[in-house]
PDB file of C-alpha atoms in Angstrom:
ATOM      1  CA  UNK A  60     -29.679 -36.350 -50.669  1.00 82.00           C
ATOM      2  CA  UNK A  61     -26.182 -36.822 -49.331  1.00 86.00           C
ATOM      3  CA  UNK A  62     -23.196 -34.985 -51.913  1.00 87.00           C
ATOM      4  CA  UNK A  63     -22.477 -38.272 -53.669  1.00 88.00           C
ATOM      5  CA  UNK A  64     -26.195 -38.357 -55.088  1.00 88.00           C
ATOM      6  CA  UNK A  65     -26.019 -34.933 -55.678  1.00 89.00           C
ATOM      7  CA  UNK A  66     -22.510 -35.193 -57.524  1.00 89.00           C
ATOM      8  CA  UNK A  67     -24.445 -38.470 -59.586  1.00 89.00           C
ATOM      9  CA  UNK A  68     -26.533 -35.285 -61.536  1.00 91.00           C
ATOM     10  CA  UNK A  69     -23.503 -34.234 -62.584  1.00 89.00           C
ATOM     11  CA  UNK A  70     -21.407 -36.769 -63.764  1.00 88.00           C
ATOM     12  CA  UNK A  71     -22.969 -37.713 -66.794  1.00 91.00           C
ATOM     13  CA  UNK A  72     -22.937 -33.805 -68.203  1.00 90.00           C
ATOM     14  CA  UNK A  73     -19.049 -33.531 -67.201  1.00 89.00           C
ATOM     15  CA  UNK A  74     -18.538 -36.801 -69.134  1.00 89.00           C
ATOM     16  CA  UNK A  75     -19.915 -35.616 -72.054  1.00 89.00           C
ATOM     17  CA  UNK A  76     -18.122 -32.030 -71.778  1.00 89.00           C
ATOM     18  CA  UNK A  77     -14.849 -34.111 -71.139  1.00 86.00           C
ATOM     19  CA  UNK A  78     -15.144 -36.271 -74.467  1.00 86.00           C
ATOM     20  CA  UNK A  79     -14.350 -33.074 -76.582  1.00 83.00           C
ATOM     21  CA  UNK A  80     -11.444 -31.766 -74.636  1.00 83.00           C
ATOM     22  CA  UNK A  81      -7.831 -32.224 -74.874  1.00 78.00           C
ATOM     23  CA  UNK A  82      -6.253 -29.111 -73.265  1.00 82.00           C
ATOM     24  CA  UNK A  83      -6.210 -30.041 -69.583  1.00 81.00           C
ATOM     25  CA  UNK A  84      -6.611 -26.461 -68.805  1.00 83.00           C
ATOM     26  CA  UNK A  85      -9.901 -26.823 -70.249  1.00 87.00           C
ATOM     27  CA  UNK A  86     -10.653 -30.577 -68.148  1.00 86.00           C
ATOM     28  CA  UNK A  87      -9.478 -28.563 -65.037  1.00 86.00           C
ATOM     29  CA  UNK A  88     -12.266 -26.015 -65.248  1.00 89.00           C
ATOM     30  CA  UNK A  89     -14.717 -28.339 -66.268  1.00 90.00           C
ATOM     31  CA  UNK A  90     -14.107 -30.127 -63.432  1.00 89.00           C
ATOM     32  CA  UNK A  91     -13.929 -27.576 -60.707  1.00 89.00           C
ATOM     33  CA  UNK A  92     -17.200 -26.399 -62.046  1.00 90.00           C
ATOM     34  CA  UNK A  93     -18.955 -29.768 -61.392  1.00 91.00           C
ATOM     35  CA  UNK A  94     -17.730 -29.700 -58.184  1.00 90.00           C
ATOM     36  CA  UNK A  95     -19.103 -26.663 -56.689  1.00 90.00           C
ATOM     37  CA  UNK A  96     -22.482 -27.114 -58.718  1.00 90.00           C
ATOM     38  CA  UNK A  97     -22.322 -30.447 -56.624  1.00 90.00           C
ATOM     39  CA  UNK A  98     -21.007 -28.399 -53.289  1.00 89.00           C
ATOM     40  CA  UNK A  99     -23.633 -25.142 -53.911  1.00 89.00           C
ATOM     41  CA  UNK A 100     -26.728 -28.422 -54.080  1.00 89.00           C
ATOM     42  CA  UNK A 101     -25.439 -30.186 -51.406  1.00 88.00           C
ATOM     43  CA  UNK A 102     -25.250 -27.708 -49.207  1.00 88.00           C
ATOM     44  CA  UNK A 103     -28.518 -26.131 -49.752  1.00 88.00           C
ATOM     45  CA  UNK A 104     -29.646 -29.634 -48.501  1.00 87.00           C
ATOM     46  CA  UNK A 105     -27.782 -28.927 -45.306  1.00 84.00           C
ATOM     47  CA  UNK A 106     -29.914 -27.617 -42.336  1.00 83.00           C
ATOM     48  CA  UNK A 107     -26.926 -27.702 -39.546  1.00 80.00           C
ATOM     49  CA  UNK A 108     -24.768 -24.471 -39.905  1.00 80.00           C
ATOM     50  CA  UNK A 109     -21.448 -26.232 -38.518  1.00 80.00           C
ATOM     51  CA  UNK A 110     -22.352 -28.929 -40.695  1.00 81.00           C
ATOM     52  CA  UNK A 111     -22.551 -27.217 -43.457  1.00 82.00           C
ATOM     53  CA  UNK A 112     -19.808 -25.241 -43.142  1.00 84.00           C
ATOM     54  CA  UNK A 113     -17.612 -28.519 -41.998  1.00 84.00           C
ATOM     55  CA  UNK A 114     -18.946 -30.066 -45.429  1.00 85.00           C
ATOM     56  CA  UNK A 115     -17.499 -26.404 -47.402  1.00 85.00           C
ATOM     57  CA  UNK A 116     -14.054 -26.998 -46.345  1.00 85.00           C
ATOM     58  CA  UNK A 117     -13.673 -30.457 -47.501  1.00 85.00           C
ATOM     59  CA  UNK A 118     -15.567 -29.586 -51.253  1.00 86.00           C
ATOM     60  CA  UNK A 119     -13.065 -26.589 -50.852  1.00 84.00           C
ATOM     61  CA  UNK A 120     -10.350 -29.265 -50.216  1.00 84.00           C
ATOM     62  CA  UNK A 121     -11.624 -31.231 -53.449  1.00 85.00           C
ATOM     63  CA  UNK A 122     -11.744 -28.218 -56.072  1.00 83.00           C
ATOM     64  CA  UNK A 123      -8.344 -27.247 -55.395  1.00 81.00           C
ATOM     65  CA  UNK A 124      -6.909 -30.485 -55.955  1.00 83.00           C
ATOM     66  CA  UNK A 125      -8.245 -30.277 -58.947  1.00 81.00           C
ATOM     67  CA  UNK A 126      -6.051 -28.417 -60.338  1.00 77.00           C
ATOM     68  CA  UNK A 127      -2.890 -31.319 -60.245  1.00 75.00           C
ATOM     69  CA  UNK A 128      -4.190 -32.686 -63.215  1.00 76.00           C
ATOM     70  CA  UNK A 129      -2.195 -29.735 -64.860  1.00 71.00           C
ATOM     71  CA  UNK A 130       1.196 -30.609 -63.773  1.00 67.00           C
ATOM     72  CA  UNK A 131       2.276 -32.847 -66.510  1.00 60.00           C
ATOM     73  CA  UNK A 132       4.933 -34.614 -67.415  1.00 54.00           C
ATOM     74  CA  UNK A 133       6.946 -33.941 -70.481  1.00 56.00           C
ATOM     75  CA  UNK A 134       7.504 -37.432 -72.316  1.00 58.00           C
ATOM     76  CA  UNK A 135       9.880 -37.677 -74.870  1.00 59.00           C
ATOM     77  CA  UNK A 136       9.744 -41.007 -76.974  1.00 62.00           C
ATOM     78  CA  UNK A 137      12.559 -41.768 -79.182  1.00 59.00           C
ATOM     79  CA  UNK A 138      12.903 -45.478 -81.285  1.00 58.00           C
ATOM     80  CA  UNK A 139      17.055 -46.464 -81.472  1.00 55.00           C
ATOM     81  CA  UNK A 140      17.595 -47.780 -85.004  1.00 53.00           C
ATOM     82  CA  UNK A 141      18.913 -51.021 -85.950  1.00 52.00           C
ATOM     83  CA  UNK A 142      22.753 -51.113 -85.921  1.00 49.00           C
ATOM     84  CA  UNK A 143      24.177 -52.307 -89.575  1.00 48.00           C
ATOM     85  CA  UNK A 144      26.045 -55.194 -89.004  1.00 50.00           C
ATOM     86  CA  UNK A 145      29.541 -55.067 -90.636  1.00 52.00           C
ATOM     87  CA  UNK A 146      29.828 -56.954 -94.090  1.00 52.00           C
ATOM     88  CA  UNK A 147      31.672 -60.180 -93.879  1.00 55.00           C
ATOM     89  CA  UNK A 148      33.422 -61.263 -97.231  1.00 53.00           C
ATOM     90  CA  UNK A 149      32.472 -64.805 -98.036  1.00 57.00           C
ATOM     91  CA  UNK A 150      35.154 -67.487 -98.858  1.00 65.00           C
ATOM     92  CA  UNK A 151      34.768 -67.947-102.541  1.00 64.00           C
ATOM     93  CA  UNK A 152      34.977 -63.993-102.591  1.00 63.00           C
ATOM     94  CA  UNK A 153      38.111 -64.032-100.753  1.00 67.00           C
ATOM     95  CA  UNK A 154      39.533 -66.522-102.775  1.00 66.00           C
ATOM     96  CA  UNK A 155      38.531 -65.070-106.353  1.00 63.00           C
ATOM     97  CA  UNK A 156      40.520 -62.009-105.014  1.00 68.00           C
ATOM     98  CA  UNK A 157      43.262 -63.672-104.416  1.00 69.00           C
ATOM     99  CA  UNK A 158      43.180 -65.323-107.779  1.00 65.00           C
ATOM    100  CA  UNK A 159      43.081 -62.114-108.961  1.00 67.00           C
ATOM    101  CA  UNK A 160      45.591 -60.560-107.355  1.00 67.00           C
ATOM    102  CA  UNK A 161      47.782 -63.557-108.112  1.00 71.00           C
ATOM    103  CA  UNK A 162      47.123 -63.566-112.523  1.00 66.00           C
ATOM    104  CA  UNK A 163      48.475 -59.892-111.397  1.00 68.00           C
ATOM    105  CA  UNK A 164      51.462 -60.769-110.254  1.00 70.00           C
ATOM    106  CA  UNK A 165      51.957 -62.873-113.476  1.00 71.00           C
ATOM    107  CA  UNK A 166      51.341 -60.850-115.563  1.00 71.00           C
ATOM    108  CA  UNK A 167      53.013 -58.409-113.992  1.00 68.00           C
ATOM    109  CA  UNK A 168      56.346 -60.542-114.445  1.00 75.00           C
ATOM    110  CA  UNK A 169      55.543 -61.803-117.728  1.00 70.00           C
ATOM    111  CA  UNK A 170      55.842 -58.180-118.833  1.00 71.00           C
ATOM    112  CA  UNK A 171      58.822 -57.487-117.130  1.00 70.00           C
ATOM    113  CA  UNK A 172      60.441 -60.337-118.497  1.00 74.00           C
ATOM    114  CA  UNK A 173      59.336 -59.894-121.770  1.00 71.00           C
ATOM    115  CA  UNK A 174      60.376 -55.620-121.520  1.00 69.00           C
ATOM    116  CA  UNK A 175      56.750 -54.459-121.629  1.00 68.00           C
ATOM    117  CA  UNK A 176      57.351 -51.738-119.121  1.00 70.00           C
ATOM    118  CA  UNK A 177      54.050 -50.228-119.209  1.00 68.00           C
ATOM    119  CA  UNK A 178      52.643 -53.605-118.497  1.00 66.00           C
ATOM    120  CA  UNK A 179      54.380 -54.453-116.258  1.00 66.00           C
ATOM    121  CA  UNK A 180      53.435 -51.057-114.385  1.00 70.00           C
ATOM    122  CA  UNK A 181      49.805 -51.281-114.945  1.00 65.00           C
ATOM    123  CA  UNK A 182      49.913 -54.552-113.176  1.00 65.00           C
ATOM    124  CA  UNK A 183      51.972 -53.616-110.416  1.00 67.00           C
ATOM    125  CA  UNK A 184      48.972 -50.490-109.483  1.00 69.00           C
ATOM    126  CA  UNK A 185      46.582 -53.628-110.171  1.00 65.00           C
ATOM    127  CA  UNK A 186      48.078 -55.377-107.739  1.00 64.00           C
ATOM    128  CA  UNK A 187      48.525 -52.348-104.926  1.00 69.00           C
ATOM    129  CA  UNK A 188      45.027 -51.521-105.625  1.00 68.00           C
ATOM    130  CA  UNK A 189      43.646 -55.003-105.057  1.00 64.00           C
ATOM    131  CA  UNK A 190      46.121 -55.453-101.928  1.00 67.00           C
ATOM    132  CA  UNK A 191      44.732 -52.549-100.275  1.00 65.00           C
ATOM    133  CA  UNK A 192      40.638 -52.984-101.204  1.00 61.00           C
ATOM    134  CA  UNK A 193      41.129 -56.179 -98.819  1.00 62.00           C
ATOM    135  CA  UNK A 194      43.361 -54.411 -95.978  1.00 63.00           C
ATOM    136  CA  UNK A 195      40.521 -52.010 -95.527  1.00 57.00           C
ATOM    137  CA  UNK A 196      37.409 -52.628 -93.133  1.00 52.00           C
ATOM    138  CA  UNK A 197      34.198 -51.010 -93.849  1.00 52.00           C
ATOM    139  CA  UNK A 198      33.052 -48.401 -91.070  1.00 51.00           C
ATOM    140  CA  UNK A 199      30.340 -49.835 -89.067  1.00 51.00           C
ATOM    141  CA  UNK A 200      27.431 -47.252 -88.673  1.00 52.00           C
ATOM    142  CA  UNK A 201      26.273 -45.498 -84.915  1.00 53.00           C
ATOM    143  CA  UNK A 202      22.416 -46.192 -84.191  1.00 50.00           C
ATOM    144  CA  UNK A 203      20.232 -43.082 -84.509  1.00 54.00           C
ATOM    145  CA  UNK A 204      17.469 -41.086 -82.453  1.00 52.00           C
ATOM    146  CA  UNK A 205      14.148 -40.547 -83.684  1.00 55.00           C
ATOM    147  CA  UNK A 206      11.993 -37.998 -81.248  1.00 58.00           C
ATOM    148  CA  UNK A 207       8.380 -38.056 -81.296  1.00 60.00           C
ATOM    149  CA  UNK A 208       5.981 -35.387 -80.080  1.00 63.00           C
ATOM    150  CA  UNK A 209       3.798 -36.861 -78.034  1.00 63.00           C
ATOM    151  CA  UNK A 210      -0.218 -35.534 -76.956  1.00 64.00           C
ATOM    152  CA  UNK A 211      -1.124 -35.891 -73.118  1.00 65.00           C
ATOM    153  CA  UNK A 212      -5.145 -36.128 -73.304  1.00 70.00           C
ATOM    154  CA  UNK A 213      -6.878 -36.866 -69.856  1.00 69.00           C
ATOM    155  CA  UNK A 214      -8.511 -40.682 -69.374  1.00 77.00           C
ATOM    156  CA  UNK A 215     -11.846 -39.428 -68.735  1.00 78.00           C
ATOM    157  CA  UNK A 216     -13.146 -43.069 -67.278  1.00 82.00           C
ATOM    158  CA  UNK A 217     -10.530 -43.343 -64.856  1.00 80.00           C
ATOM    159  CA  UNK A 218     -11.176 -39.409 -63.819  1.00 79.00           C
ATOM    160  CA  UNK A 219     -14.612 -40.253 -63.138  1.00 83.00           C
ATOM    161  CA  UNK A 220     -13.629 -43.126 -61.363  1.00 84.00           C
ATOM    162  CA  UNK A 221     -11.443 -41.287 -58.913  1.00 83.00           C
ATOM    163  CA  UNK A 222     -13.720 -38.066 -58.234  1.00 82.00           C
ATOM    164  CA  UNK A 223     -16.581 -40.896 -57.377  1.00 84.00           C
ATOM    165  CA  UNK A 224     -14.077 -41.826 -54.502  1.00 84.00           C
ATOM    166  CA  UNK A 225     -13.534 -38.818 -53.327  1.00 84.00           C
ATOM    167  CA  UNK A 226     -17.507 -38.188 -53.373  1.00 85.00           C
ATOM    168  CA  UNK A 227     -17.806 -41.000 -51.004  1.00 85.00           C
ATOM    169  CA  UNK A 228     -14.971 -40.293 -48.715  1.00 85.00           C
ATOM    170  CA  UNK A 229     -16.430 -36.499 -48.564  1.00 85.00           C
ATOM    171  CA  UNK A 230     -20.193 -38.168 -47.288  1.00 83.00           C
ATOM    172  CA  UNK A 231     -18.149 -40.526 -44.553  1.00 84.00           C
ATOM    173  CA  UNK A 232     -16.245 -37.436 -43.717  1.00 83.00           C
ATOM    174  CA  UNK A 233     -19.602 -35.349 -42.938  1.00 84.00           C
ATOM    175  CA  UNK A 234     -21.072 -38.752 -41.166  1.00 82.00           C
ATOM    176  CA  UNK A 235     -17.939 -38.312 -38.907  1.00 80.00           C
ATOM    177  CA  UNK A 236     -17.989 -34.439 -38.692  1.00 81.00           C
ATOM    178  CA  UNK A 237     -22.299 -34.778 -37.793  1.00 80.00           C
ATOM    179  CA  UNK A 238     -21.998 -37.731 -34.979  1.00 75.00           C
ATOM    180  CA  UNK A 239     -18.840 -35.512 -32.912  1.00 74.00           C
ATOM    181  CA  UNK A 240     -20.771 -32.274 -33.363  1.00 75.00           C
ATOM    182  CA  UNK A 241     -23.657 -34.210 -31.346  1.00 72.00           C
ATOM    183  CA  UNK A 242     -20.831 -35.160 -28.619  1.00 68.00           C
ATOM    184  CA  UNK A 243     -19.339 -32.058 -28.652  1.00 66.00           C
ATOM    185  CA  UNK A 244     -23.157 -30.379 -28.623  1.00 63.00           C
ATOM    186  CA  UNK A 245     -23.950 -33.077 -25.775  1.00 58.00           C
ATOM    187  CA  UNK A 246     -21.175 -32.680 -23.675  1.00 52.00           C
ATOM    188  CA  UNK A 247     -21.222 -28.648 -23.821  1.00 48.00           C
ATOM    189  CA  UNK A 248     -24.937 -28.842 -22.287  1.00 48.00           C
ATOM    190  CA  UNK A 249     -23.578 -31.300 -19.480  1.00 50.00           C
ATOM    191  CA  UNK A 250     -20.618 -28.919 -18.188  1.00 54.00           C
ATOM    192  CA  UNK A 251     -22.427 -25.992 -18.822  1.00 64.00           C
ATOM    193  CA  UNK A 252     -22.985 -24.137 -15.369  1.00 71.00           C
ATOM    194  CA  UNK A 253     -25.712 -22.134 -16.192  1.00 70.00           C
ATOM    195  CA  UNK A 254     -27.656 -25.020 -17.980  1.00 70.00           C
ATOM    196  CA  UNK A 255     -26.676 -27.724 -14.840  1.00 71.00           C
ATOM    197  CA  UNK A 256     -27.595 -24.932 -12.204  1.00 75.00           C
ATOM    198  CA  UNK A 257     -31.303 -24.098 -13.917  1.00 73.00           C
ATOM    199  CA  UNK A 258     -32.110 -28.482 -13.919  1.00 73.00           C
ATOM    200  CA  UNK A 259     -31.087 -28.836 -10.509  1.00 76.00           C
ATOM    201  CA  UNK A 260     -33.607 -25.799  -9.635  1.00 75.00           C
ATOM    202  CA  UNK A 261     -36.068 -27.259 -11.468  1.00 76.00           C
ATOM    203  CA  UNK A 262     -35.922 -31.038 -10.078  1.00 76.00           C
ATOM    204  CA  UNK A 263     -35.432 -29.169  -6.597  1.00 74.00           C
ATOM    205  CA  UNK A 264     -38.473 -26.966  -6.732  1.00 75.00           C
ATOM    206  CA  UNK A 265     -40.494 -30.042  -8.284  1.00 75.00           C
ATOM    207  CA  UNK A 266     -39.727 -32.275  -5.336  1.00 73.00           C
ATOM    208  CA  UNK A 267     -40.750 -29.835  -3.050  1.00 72.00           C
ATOM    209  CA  UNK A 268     -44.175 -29.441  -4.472  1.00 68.00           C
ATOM    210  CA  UNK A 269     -46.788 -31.080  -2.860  1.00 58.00           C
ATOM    211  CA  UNK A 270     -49.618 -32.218  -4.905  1.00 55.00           C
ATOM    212  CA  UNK A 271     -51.456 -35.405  -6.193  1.00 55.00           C
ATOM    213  CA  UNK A 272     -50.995 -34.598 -10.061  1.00 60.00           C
ATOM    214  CA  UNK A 273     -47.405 -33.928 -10.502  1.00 65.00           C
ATOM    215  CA  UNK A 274     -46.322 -37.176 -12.023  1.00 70.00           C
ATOM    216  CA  UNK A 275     -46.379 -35.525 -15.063  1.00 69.00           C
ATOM    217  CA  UNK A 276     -44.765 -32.558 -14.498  1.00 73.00           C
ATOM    218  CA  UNK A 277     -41.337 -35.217 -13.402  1.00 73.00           C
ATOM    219  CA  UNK A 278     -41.963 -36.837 -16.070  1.00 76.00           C
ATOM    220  CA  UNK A 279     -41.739 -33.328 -18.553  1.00 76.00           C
ATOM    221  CA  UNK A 280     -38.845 -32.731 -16.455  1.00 80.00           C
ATOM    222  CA  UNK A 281     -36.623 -35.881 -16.889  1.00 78.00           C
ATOM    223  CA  UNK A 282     -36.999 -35.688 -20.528  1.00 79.00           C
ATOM    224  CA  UNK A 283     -35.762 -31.790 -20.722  1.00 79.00           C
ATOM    225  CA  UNK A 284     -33.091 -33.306 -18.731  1.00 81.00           C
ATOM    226  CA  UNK A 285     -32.280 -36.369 -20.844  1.00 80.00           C
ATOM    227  CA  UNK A 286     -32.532 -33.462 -24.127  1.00 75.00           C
ATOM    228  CA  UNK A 287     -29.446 -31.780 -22.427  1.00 77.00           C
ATOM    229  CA  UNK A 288     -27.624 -34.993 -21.557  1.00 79.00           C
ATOM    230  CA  UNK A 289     -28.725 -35.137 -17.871  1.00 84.00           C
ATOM    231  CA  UNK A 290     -30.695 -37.832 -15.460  1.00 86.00           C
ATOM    232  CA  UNK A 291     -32.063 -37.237 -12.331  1.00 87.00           C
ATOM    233  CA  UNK A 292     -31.287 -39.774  -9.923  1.00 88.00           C
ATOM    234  CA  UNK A 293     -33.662 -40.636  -6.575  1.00 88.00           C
ATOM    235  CA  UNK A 294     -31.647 -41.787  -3.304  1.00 89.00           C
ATOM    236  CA  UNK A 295     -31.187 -44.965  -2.918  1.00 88.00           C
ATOM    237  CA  UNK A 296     -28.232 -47.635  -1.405  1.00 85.00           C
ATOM    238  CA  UNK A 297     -26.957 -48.137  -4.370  1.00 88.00           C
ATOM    239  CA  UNK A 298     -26.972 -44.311  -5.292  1.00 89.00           C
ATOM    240  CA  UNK A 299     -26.265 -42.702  -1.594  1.00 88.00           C
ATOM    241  CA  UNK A 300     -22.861 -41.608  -2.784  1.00 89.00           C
ATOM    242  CA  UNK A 301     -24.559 -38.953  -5.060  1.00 90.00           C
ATOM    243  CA  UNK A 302     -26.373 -37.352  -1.763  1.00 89.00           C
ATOM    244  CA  UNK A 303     -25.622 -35.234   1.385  1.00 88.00           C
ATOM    245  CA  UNK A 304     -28.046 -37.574   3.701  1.00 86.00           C
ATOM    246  CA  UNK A 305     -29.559 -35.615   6.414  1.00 86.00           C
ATOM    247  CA  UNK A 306     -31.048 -37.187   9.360  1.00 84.00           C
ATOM    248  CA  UNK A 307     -34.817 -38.121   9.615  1.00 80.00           C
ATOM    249  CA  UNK A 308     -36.955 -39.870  12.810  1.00 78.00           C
ATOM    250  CA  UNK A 309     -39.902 -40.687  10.089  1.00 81.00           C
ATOM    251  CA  UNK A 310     -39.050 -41.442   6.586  1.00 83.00           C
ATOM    252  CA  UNK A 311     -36.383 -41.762   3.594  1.00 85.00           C
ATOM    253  CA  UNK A 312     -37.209 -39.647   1.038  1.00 85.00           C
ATOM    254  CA  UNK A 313     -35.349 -37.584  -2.024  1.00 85.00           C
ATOM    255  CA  UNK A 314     -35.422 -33.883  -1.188  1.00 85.00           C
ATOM    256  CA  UNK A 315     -33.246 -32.923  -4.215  1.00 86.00           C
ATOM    257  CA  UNK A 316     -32.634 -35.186  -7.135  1.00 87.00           C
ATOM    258  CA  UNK A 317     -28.701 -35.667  -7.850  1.00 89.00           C
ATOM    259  CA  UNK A 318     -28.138 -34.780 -11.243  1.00 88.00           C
ATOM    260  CA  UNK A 319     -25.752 -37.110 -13.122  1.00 88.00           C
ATOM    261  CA  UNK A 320     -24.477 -37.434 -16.799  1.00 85.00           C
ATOM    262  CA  UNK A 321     -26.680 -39.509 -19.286  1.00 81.00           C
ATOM    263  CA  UNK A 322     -23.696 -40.737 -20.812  1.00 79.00           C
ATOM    264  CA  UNK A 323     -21.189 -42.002 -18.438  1.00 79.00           C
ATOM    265  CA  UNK A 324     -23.031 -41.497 -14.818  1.00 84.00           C
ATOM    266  CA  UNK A 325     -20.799 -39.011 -13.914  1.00 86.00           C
ATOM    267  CA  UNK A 326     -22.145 -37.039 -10.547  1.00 86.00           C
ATOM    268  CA  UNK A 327     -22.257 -33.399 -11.678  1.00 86.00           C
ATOM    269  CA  UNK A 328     -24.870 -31.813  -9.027  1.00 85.00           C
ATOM    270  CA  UNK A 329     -24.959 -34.023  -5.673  1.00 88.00           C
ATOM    271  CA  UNK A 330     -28.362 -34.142  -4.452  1.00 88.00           C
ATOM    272  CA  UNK A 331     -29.697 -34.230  -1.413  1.00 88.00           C
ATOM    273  CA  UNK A 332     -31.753 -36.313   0.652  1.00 87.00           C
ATOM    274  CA  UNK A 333     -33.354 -37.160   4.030  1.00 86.00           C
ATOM    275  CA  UNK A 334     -32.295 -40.391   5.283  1.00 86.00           C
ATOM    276  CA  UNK A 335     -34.399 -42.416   8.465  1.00 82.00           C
ATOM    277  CA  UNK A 336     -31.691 -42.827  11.289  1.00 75.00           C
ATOM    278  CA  UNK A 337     -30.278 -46.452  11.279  1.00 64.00           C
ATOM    279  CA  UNK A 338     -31.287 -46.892   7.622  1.00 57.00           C
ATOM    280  CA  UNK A 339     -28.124 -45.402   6.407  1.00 52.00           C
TER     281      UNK A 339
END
């Protein structure tokens, strides 16, 4: 099982954990605990030490991230109330005022005409009073603030959604880390001396054996080689450049194999070889 199946076991228990929560202290432990009951599985799957420990740093990686989902935002929501819109005076109000103000003024003459000084004083503050209630302008009103307190709650769906990601990208990660440990493995048993020097000796001391049955002792031999990244190559025209050719009045033959790279056919051990005199 790869960590994505293994994180599938525990999705559906976190989901359920999750639905009940709304303190995202409390989603940000029940997450991190998924995670390494998903990391301690997967790696008890694991049989390749480096691997495993490659696969630790990167669920390592994952759990601490976890812990973002606690920087939050503070949101303040506020709703601006309607501005009162100033009165306007309609025109039949305006003009009973101003029939009013001017059966005032009559009377207040009448009175004064006729001696009635109280009258005629009444109606004059009638008249002042009226004057002034149109002169003044009603104050329009400033909009106000209402604040809201507002409840962050974690979207569980899209949570799940996201960790599901980072699953996958963990098991691509682990594909990557697994195929360069095999090149670095591969290319560590080319270069190393020790390793090179002991095929050489063996493809040397094998085609110096005489013998009718030791086809299958070269063949045993080329496939230890090929399990360290190594071929043994024969001498040949096309492959004299891997060989110190030594003069022969009889035969060609391979007295050493040259030992090249599986990969790339890079000469790492030149070989040597006995080469008929006018055939080179």
């Amino acid at each position: 099982m790869n960590v994505f199946e293994h994180w599938q076991n525990q999705r559906e228990p976190l989901r359920s954990r999750l639905a009940d929560l709304s303190a995202m202290a409390d989603v940000v432990y029940e997450v991190r605990r998924a995670i390494l009951q998903t990391e301690q599985n997967a790696l008890a799957d694991m049989s390749d030490d480096v691997l495993r420990q490659q696969a630790g740093v990167l669920m390592t990686a994952l759990k601490n991230s976890a812990g973002l989902l606690e920087a939050q935002v503070t949101a303040q929501v506020w709703v601006p109330q309607k501005q009162s819109a100033k009165p306007k005076a309609s025109r039949e109000n305006l003009l009973l005022r101003l029939v009013s103000l001017l059966l005032m003024a009559a009377a207040a003459i009448w009175c004064y005409a006729k001696g009635e000084s109280i009258g005629c004083c009444l109606a004059a503050c009638g008249l002042m009073t009226g004057a002034l209630g149109m002169l003044l302008r009603p104050a329009s009103t400033m909009p106000s603030q209402d604040e809201a307190r507002v409840t962050l709650k974690a979207d569980v769906e899209r949570l799940l959604v996201i960790l599901d990601g980072q699953m996958r990208t963990i098991d691509r990660c682990i594909n990557d880390f697994a195929y360069l440990n095999d090149q670095l493995r591969g290319n560590a048993d080319v270069t190393d001396p020790a390793a090179l020097s002991r095929a050489a000796d063996l493809m040397e001391a094998l085609y110096e054996a005489d013998g009718e049955d030791m086809e299958g002792a070269h063949e045993a031999a080329k496939r230890l080689l090929s399990s360290l990244g190594l071929k043994a190559v024969d001498y040949s025209a096309e492959t004299s450049r891997f060989f110190n050719a030594l003069p022969s009045k009889s035969a060609t033959r391979t007295l050493s194999p040259a030992i090249v790279s599986a990969q790339d056919q890079q000469l790492l051990r030149r070989g040597t070889a006995a080469v008929k005199m006018g055939a080179a």
